């Protein structure tokens, strides 16, 4: 390879962080324009339908994951014929998926009103908005599969750059249209146009980077069968992830109120910063992890995973504790007291963000390891746990109960996935890793309680000053938890070396040289 795994990972993550900073600013302008011109009802529909469409994307059935998993080896071996065969299969599958999503989405249109409460828009208007969301989702599959090739080949940074450029142009158009016309339909049409354009540009870049993709090479029936044998397992995993991560707004709308979806979605603008950073970090390491597992020993993979988990823990701790400390005052400054959520909802939401960030290396490693069949039962257990707890507690406790269901699900899946990864893939004990995770969880909850105490003692009239003081307190509180307990640990020393010397995470300390 022309670059080491570490350099590719660093480029992917650095580009993603820069992109995220720009995206946050653009999302803030878009959301502000949406609230000021259309109000909380439009924001609520936006959050609800976005989540319904995420559920509809189950039609993907794990096809993309199955094919991407099979791309790692031929890419590392420069097997152009096999890559071309896989991408031809990918194209056919995704065009079929686009048609299925569009058809199923339209079939659900007559029933969409049963998920909407407390919204005064005419039913015909609500259905039109929903259909536009369906069109956006279906059209995204026409070219998106080629971006997956770039990610698998450790070139996610190019997808990030293209997406950011399209996003910047779309935000200018959206803000102008909202303030000039106040038309929600035009807003959605612009989103569809630029989403489609972004995927098309990524596809054109992939065609230029891999000119052999223009060749139409069919794969034998036996090979296709071998690839798709994992799809049924990936479907269950995909379904579980959707239930855990993409049903909160639906449950809030049905069990509480659709308007509450709108209030929560305002916080989601900021929570989305953490989620996108986690996605960018995970996406940045996915191609490298696939290459690592294909070329290295289990012992070396365990060392790399330990280092990654500590790095993700530090990032998750600092970012999410800062979010917990500052998001309330920021929303109050931005929109006013009437848009604030109860403290317990914010507490649990930030805990879930922390867990979601920390778990990424385990989830990513299992994904590239191809343990699809064994992962199926874990996914089922997680989905059942989430639905039962979220519905039962949602009825009793409202939004807080729904989010507690997500917490419980993440913990159940973390225990089971860790056992699978260490026991079946690495064939070693997970005891040390599990003990460290107990500390990860308890340390963050303790720090959250510390921030609550600090906020109750230090109350400032100036909101800007409150945000600054809370942020400084969060950073100061993060340092002891992230350093003092681990300062003699190999992973901490490695992280310190990484900062000092930019030593690659996948390079053996004593051997040196590029892998």
XYZ file of N, CA and C in Angstrom, residues 35-223:
567
model
N -36.580 26.623 12.432
C -37.399 26.971 13.595
C -38.023 28.354 13.440
N -37.208 29.316 12.981
C -37.690 30.694 12.888
C -38.758 30.869 11.818
N -38.652 30.122 10.725
C -39.583 30.319 9.614
C -40.773 29.366 9.631
N -40.584 28.140 10.112
C -41.657 27.142 10.039
C -42.169 26.691 11.408
N -41.378 26.854 12.465
C -41.854 26.526 13.800
C -41.586 25.093 14.223
N -42.011 24.773 15.457
C -41.699 23.495 16.087
C -42.397 22.319 15.407
N -43.553 22.556 14.764
C -44.259 21.432 14.135
C -43.462 20.876 12.950
N -42.912 21.742 12.137
C -42.099 21.279 11.006
C -40.850 20.559 11.501
N -40.232 21.086 12.552
C -39.049 20.450 13.134
C -39.407 19.067 13.657
N -40.582 18.949 14.275
C -41.020 17.665 14.823
C -41.242 16.639 13.713
N -41.918 17.053 12.633
C -42.118 16.139 11.503
C -40.785 15.718 10.902
N -39.872 16.655 10.829
C -38.555 16.359 10.269
C -37.874 15.243 11.058
N -37.886 15.356 12.388
C -37.255 14.351 13.236
C -37.953 13.008 13.170
N -39.283 13.022 13.147
C -40.050 11.775 13.112
C -39.858 11.042 11.796
N -40.017 11.734 10.683
C -39.932 11.070 9.379
C -38.507 10.622 9.053
N -37.530 11.370 9.525
C -36.143 10.946 9.322
C -35.901 9.595 9.979
N -36.511 9.377 11.143
C -36.335 8.108 11.833
C -37.126 6.987 11.165
N -38.312 7.297 10.664
C -39.087 6.278 9.942
C -38.336 5.826 8.706
N -37.721 6.765 8.000
C -36.970 6.427 6.796
C -35.753 5.578 7.144
N -35.150 5.859 8.279
C -34.029 5.021 8.719
C -34.485 3.583 8.916
N -35.674 3.386 9.446
C -36.210 2.035 9.590
C -36.476 1.409 8.229
N -36.957 2.211 7.283
C -37.220 1.676 5.941
C -35.954 1.187 5.264
N -34.820 1.751 5.613
C -33.575 1.341 4.981
C -33.162 -0.058 5.382
N -33.976 -0.726 6.207
C -33.769 -2.147 6.480
C -33.801 -2.964 5.198
N -34.409 -2.408 4.153
C -34.418 -3.115 2.869
C -33.008 -3.393 2.388
N -32.037 -2.665 2.927
C -30.644 -2.906 2.554
C -30.198 -4.297 2.983
N -30.827 -4.825 4.042
C -30.663 -6.219 4.452
C -29.228 -6.627 4.788
N -28.348 -5.671 4.989
C -26.967 -6.030 5.260
C -26.166 -6.373 4.025
N -26.754 -6.126 2.838
C -26.055 -6.441 1.595
C -24.742 -5.667 1.506
N -24.792 -4.378 1.832
C -23.591 -3.563 1.748
C -22.492 -4.080 2.653
N -22.818 -4.437 3.894
C -21.810 -4.946 4.824
C -21.205 -6.253 4.333
N -22.047 -7.113 3.778
C -21.556 -8.400 3.279
C -20.579 -8.205 2.134
N -20.885 -7.287 1.226
C -20.012 -7.076 0.068
C -18.744 -6.337 0.477
N -18.880 -5.315 1.336
C -17.703 -4.570 1.783
C -16.734 -5.494 2.517
N -17.261 -6.395 3.335
C -16.405 -7.359 4.029
C -15.563 -8.151 3.035
N -16.161 -8.515 1.897
C -15.439 -9.284 0.885
C -14.496 -8.430 0.038
N -14.556 -7.103 0.201
C -13.676 -6.218 -0.562
C -12.284 -6.072 0.063
N -12.179 -6.263 1.386
C -10.908 -5.990 2.052
C -9.752 -6.790 1.460
N -9.947 -8.081 1.304
C -8.845 -8.928 0.820
C -8.447 -8.607 -0.618
N -9.387 -8.569 -1.584
C -8.967 -8.255 -2.963
C -8.343 -6.863 -3.103
N -8.778 -5.899 -2.292
C -8.162 -4.574 -2.337
C -6.723 -4.635 -1.837
N -6.482 -5.390 -0.760
C -5.122 -5.501 -0.232
C -4.206 -6.259 -1.188
N -4.796 -7.113 -2.038
C -4.012 -7.912 -2.988
C -4.044 -7.329 -4.401
N -4.678 -6.165 -4.561
C -4.810 -5.521 -5.882
C -5.452 -6.455 -6.908
N -6.430 -7.221 -6.462
C -7.152 -8.142 -7.352
C -8.291 -7.365 -8.028
N -7.980 -6.718 -9.145
C -8.948 -5.852 -9.816
C -10.159 -6.621 -10.313
N -9.942 -7.821 -10.797
C -11.053 -8.607 -11.327
C -12.095 -8.879 -10.241
N -11.624 -9.299 -9.059
C -12.553 -9.615 -7.974
C -13.271 -8.353 -7.483
N -12.529 -7.240 -7.366
C -13.155 -5.978 -6.947
C -14.241 -5.586 -7.931
N -13.950 -5.707 -9.226
C -14.916 -5.340 -10.253
C -16.159 -6.225 -10.179
N -15.959 -7.514 -9.948
C -17.097 -8.431 -9.812
C -17.976 -8.056 -8.624
N -17.324 -7.749 -7.499
C -18.073 -7.382 -6.303
C -18.849 -6.081 -6.496
N -18.250 -5.109 -7.173
C -18.922 -3.836 -7.377
C -20.062 -3.956 -8.380
N -19.917 -4.830 -9.360
C -21.034 -5.083 -10.287
C -22.216 -5.677 -9.528
N -21.917 -6.605 -8.626
C -22.957 -7.198 -7.783
C -23.565 -6.149 -6.864
N -22.724 -5.286 -6.307
C -23.156 -4.207 -5.432
C -24.144 -3.287 -6.159
N -23.818 -2.928 -7.389
C -24.673 -2.035 -8.173
C -26.056 -2.631 -8.391
N -26.088 -3.887 -8.796
C -27.373 -4.549 -9.041
C -28.201 -4.619 -7.765
N -27.543 -4.983 -6.656
C -28.252 -5.130 -5.385
C -28.828 -3.794 -4.920
N -28.048 -2.720 -5.023
C -28.507 -1.435 -4.512
C -29.597 -0.805 -5.375
N -29.560 -1.065 -6.660
C -30.664 -0.570 -7.494
C -31.969 -1.273 -7.124
N -31.866 -2.544 -6.832
C -33.058 -3.290 -6.388
C -33.549 -2.751 -5.053
N -32.615 -2.467 -4.147
C -32.971 -1.950 -2.825
C -33.663 -0.595 -2.941
N -33.167 0.259 -3.831
C -33.797 1.572 -4.028
C -35.258 1.411 -4.434
N -35.517 0.462 -5.323
C -36.887 0.217 -5.769
C -37.757 -0.319 -4.639
N -37.191 -1.201 -3.825
C -37.954 -1.782 -2.708
C -38.300 -0.709 -1.679
N -37.332 0.143 -1.337
C -37.595 1.206 -0.362
C -38.679 2.150 -0.866
N -38.596 2.498 -2.129
C -39.599 3.406 -2.697
C -40.994 2.768 -2.666
N -41.079 1.496 -3.048
C -42.381 0.818 -3.090
C -42.969 0.632 -1.697
N -42.153 0.155 -0.766
C -42.648 -0.066 0.599
C -43.014 1.266 1.253
N -42.192 2.286 1.021
C -42.480 3.601 1.580
C -43.821 4.138 1.118
N -44.114 3.982 -0.165
C -45.394 4.441 -0.685
C -46.556 3.635 -0.110
N -46.349 2.346 0.064
C -47.417 1.499 0.615
C -47.765 1.884 2.056
N -46.806 2.448 2.776
C -47.047 2.847 4.168
C -47.691 4.222 4.291
N -47.739 4.959 3.182
C -48.248 6.337 3.228
C -49.651 6.464 3.817
N -50.603 5.586 3.473
C -51.957 5.745 4.032
C -52.038 5.575 5.545
N -50.987 5.025 6.172
C -51.042 4.742 7.609
C -50.172 5.685 8.440
N -49.552 6.654 7.800
C -48.561 7.474 8.484
C -49.176 8.325 9.590
N -50.461 8.635 9.488
C -51.092 9.500 10.490
C -51.153 8.852 11.875
N -51.035 7.505 11.929
C -51.122 6.825 13.217
C -49.867 7.018 14.066
N -48.823 7.570 13.469
C -47.586 7.838 14.209
C -47.440 9.305 14.585
N -48.419 10.130 14.188
C -48.316 11.580 14.383
C -49.359 12.036 15.393
N -48.911 12.814 16.380
C -49.811 13.387 17.389
C -49.535 14.882 17.539
N -50.581 15.642 17.850
C -50.439 17.074 18.197
C -49.887 17.916 17.056
N -50.128 17.529 15.808
C -49.679 18.301 14.647
C -50.908 18.806 13.896
N -50.931 20.110 13.587
C -52.126 20.715 12.990
C -52.103 20.747 11.465
N -51.014 20.311 10.827
C -50.972 20.309 9.369
C -52.044 19.383 8.797
N -52.593 19.704 7.620
C -53.538 18.789 6.972
C -52.893 17.437 6.690
N -53.688 16.389 6.712
C -53.164 15.045 6.495
C -52.507 14.911 5.124
N -53.088 15.535 4.109
C -52.512 15.453 2.769
C -51.110 16.066 2.736
N -50.913 17.144 3.480
C -49.604 17.803 3.545
C -48.592 16.913 4.266
N -49.020 16.307 5.373
C -48.142 15.404 6.132
C -47.699 14.238 5.260
N -48.640 13.711 4.471
C -48.291 12.590 3.595
C -47.330 13.008 2.487
N -47.510 14.209 1.958
C -46.599 14.703 0.926
C -45.178 14.846 1.483
N -45.060 15.392 2.681
C -43.757 15.516 3.320
C -43.116 14.144 3.485
N -43.899 13.188 3.933
C -43.384 11.828 4.128
C -42.900 11.216 2.812
N -43.664 11.387 1.741
C -43.277 10.837 0.434
C -41.955 11.436 -0.038
N -41.725 12.705 0.215
C -40.456 13.326 -0.164
C -39.288 12.715 0.612
N -39.524 12.376 1.867
C -38.490 11.671 2.634
C -38.204 10.298 2.018
N -39.248 9.620 1.572
C -39.077 8.312 0.930
C -38.238 8.442 -0.339
N -38.541 9.451 -1.141
C -37.803 9.676 -2.395
C -36.325 9.940 -2.102
N -36.051 10.751 -1.086
C -34.655 11.045 -0.749
C -33.921 9.773 -0.342
N -34.566 8.939 0.467
C -33.917 7.710 0.909
C -33.663 6.761 -0.249
N -34.659 6.550 -1.100
C -34.518 5.617 -2.213
C -33.452 6.075 -3.200
N -33.430 7.363 -3.500
C -32.473 7.874 -4.483
C -31.038 7.785 -3.997
N -30.835 7.773 -2.682
C -29.470 7.730 -2.152
C -28.765 6.423 -2.474
N -29.529 5.365 -2.771
C -28.920 4.062 -3.052
C -28.446 3.916 -4.495
N -28.786 4.866 -5.347
C -28.443 4.716 -6.761
C -26.943 4.834 -7.002
N -26.229 5.623 -6.194
C -24.791 5.793 -6.388
C -23.969 5.551 -5.117
N -24.632 5.419 -3.976
C -23.905 5.370 -2.701
C -22.971 4.176 -2.593
N -23.223 3.106 -3.318
C -22.415 1.897 -3.171
C -20.957 2.132 -3.552
N -20.698 3.070 -4.457
C -19.311 3.320 -4.863
C -18.523 4.036 -3.766
N -19.217 4.794 -2.939
C -18.535 5.410 -1.797
C -18.031 4.344 -0.838
N -18.741 3.220 -0.745
C -18.314 2.127 0.130
C -16.977 1.551 -0.308
N -16.711 1.547 -1.602
C -15.426 1.069 -2.106
C -14.300 1.986 -1.632
N -14.533 3.290 -1.662
C -13.527 4.238 -1.200
C -13.254 4.062 0.289
N -14.302 3.813 1.066
C -14.139 3.600 2.505
C -13.344 2.325 2.761
N -13.698 1.239 2.056
C -12.997 -0.032 2.239
C -11.524 0.083 1.859
N -11.215 0.960 0.908
C -9.834 1.154 0.462
C -9.144 2.279 1.227
N -9.682 2.636 2.412
C -9.088 3.625 3.316
C -9.012 5.026 2.695
N -9.993 5.359 1.843
C -10.050 6.677 1.220
C -11.339 7.414 1.600
N -11.773 7.203 2.820
C -13.012 7.838 3.274
C -12.903 9.357 3.246
N -11.685 9.879 3.376
C -11.501 11.330 3.393
C -12.026 11.993 2.120
N -11.946 11.289 0.981
C -12.451 11.868 -0.256
C -13.978 11.952 -0.242
N -14.617 10.924 0.306
C -16.078 10.952 0.440
C -16.478 12.106 1.355
N -15.718 12.299 2.440
C -15.995 13.380 3.387
C -15.895 14.746 2.717
N -14.857 14.951 1.937
C -14.652 16.237 1.267
C -15.778 16.526 0.276
N -16.141 15.532 -0.511
C -17.210 15.705 -1.500
C -18.540 16.008 -0.811
N -18.829 15.250 0.243
C -20.082 15.448 0.975
C -20.143 16.835 1.593
N -19.022 17.293 2.146
C -18.978 18.605 2.777
C -19.211 19.724 1.767
N -18.598 19.602 0.601
C -18.766 20.622 -0.433
C -20.235 20.736 -0.858
N -20.865 19.576 -1.079
C -22.281 19.582 -1.462
C -23.150 20.142 -0.334
N -22.802 19.805 0.909
C -23.555 20.295 2.059
C -23.482 21.816 2.163
N -22.301 22.366 1.923
C -22.124 23.815 2.030
C -23.011 24.556 1.039
N -23.047 24.073 -0.197
C -23.883 24.713 -1.215
C -25.359 24.563 -0.861
N -25.725 23.379 -0.376
C -27.134 23.137 -0.058
C -27.611 24.012 1.094
N -26.746 24.245 2.089
C -27.143 25.079 3.235
C -27.445 26.504 2.798
N -26.607 27.048 1.938
C -26.859 28.397 1.424
C -28.222 28.446 0.727
N -28.488 27.449 -0.110
C -29.761 27.407 -0.836
C -30.943 27.233 0.113
N -30.792 26.354 1.107
C -31.885 26.071 2.048
C -32.229 27.295 2.879
N -31.212 27.936 3.451
C -31.464 29.116 4.294
C -32.127 30.220 3.478
N -31.657 30.418 2.250
C -32.249 31.443 1.398
C -33.714 31.130 1.096
N -34.000 29.888 0.749
C -35.377 29.489 0.415
C -36.288 29.617 1.628
N -35.817 29.201 2.814
C -36.662 29.266 4.004
C -37.018 30.702 4.367
N -36.032 31.593 4.335
C -36.321 32.977 4.720
C -37.077 33.745 3.646
N -36.882 33.364 2.375
C -37.563 34.070 1.294
C -38.980 33.548 1.059
N -39.169 32.251 1.237
C -40.482 31.663 0.908
C -41.184 31.014 2.096
N -40.414 30.538 3.093
C -41.033 29.812 4.204
C -41.710 28.544 3.746
N -41.186 27.935 2.688
C -41.820 26.761 2.079
C -41.060 25.495 2.475
N -41.720 24.641 3.257
C -41.109 23.404 3.740
C -40.856 22.420 2.599
N -41.746 22.391 1.630
C -41.607 21.462 0.502
C -40.360 21.795 -0.325
N -40.134 23.082 -0.584
C -38.927 23.484 -1.312
C -37.670 23.110 -0.534
N -37.733 23.261 0.776
C -36.619 22.871 1.633
C -36.276 21.391 1.441
N -37.297 20.540 1.411
C -37.073 19.099 1.240
C -36.568 18.775 -0.163
N -37.085 19.467 -1.172
C -36.634 19.224 -2.550
C -35.149 19.572 -2.715
N -34.714 20.640 -2.076
C -33.292 21.004 -2.142
C -32.439 19.929 -1.473
N -32.902 19.403 -0.351
C -32.177 18.329 0.312
C -32.025 17.109 -0.596
N -33.111 16.746 -1.282
C -33.074 15.600 -2.192
C -32.055 15.837 -3.306
N -32.099 17.012 -3.888
C -31.221 17.342 -5.007
C -29.753 17.250 -4.612
N -29.387 17.864 -3.498
C -27.983 17.893 -3.118
C -27.505 16.565 -2.545
N -28.382 15.808 -1.912
C -28.010 14.473 -1.449
C -27.694 13.570 -2.635
N -28.528 13.640 -3.649
C -28.311 12.873 -4.879
C -27.015 13.313 -5.564
N -26.798 14.623 -5.636
C -25.602 15.143 -6.278
C -24.330 14.732 -5.560
N -24.356 14.724 -4.229
C -23.187 14.322 -3.453
C -22.808 12.876 -3.737
N -23.796 11.994 -3.744
C -23.529 10.579 -4.027
C -23.022 10.381 -5.457
N -23.558 11.150 -6.393
C -23.136 11.021 -7.781
C -21.677 11.462 -7.942
N -21.287 12.542 -7.260
C -19.900 13.005 -7.342
C -18.937 11.986 -6.743
N -19.328 11.351 -5.638
C -18.495 10.294 -5.057
C -18.329 9.136 -6.027
N -19.416 8.811 -6.716
C -19.364 7.723 -7.693
C -18.430 8.069 -8.852
N -18.480 9.319 -9.308
C -17.602 9.748 -10.407
C -16.139 9.709 -9.979
N -15.866 10.099 -8.733
C -14.493 10.034 -8.236
C -14.017 8.581 -8.158
N -14.902 7.682 -7.708
C -14.537 6.261 -7.651
C -14.250 5.718 -9.051
N -15.056 6.117 -10.033
C -14.816 5.673 -11.417
C -13.457 6.144 -11.920
N -13.093 7.364 -11.538
C -11.796 7.906 -11.979
C -10.644 7.217 -11.251
N -10.835 6.906 -9.972
C -9.782 6.276 -9.186
C -9.584 4.816 -9.558
N -10.702 4.160 -9.879
C -10.642 2.740 -10.235
C -11.239 2.565 -11.633
N -10.490 2.883 -12.677
C -11.036 2.827 -14.038
C -11.517 1.449 -14.456
N -11.012 0.416 -13.815
C -11.439 -0.943 -14.174
C -12.885 -1.227 -13.763
N -13.481 -0.320 -12.966
C -14.880 -0.526 -12.577
C -15.825 -0.449 -13.766
N -15.360 0.159 -14.846
C -16.222 0.274 -16.029
C -16.468 -1.075 -16.690
N -15.642 -2.039 -16.349
C -15.829 -3.371 -16.916
C -16.961 -4.086 -16.185
N -17.839 -4.677 -16.936
C -18.973 -5.397 -16.347
C -18.594 -6.864 -16.230
N -18.201 -7.275 -15.046
C -17.765 -8.654 -14.843
C -18.736 -9.348 -13.903
N -19.407 -10.321 -14.422
C -20.387 -11.039 -13.620
C -19.694 -12.063 -12.729
N -20.336 -12.339 -11.620
C -19.822 -13.308 -10.663
C -20.621 -14.597 -10.785
N -19.957 -15.697 -10.570
C -20.639 -16.985 -10.683
C -21.711 -17.119 -9.602
N -22.661 -17.981 -9.867
C -23.763 -18.195 -8.935
C -23.250 -18.692 -7.586
N -22.240 -19.549 -7.609
C -21.694 -20.102 -6.373
C -21.042 -19.004 -5.520
N -20.312 -18.089 -6.186
C -19.668 -17.001 -5.462
C -20.698 -16.053 -4.866
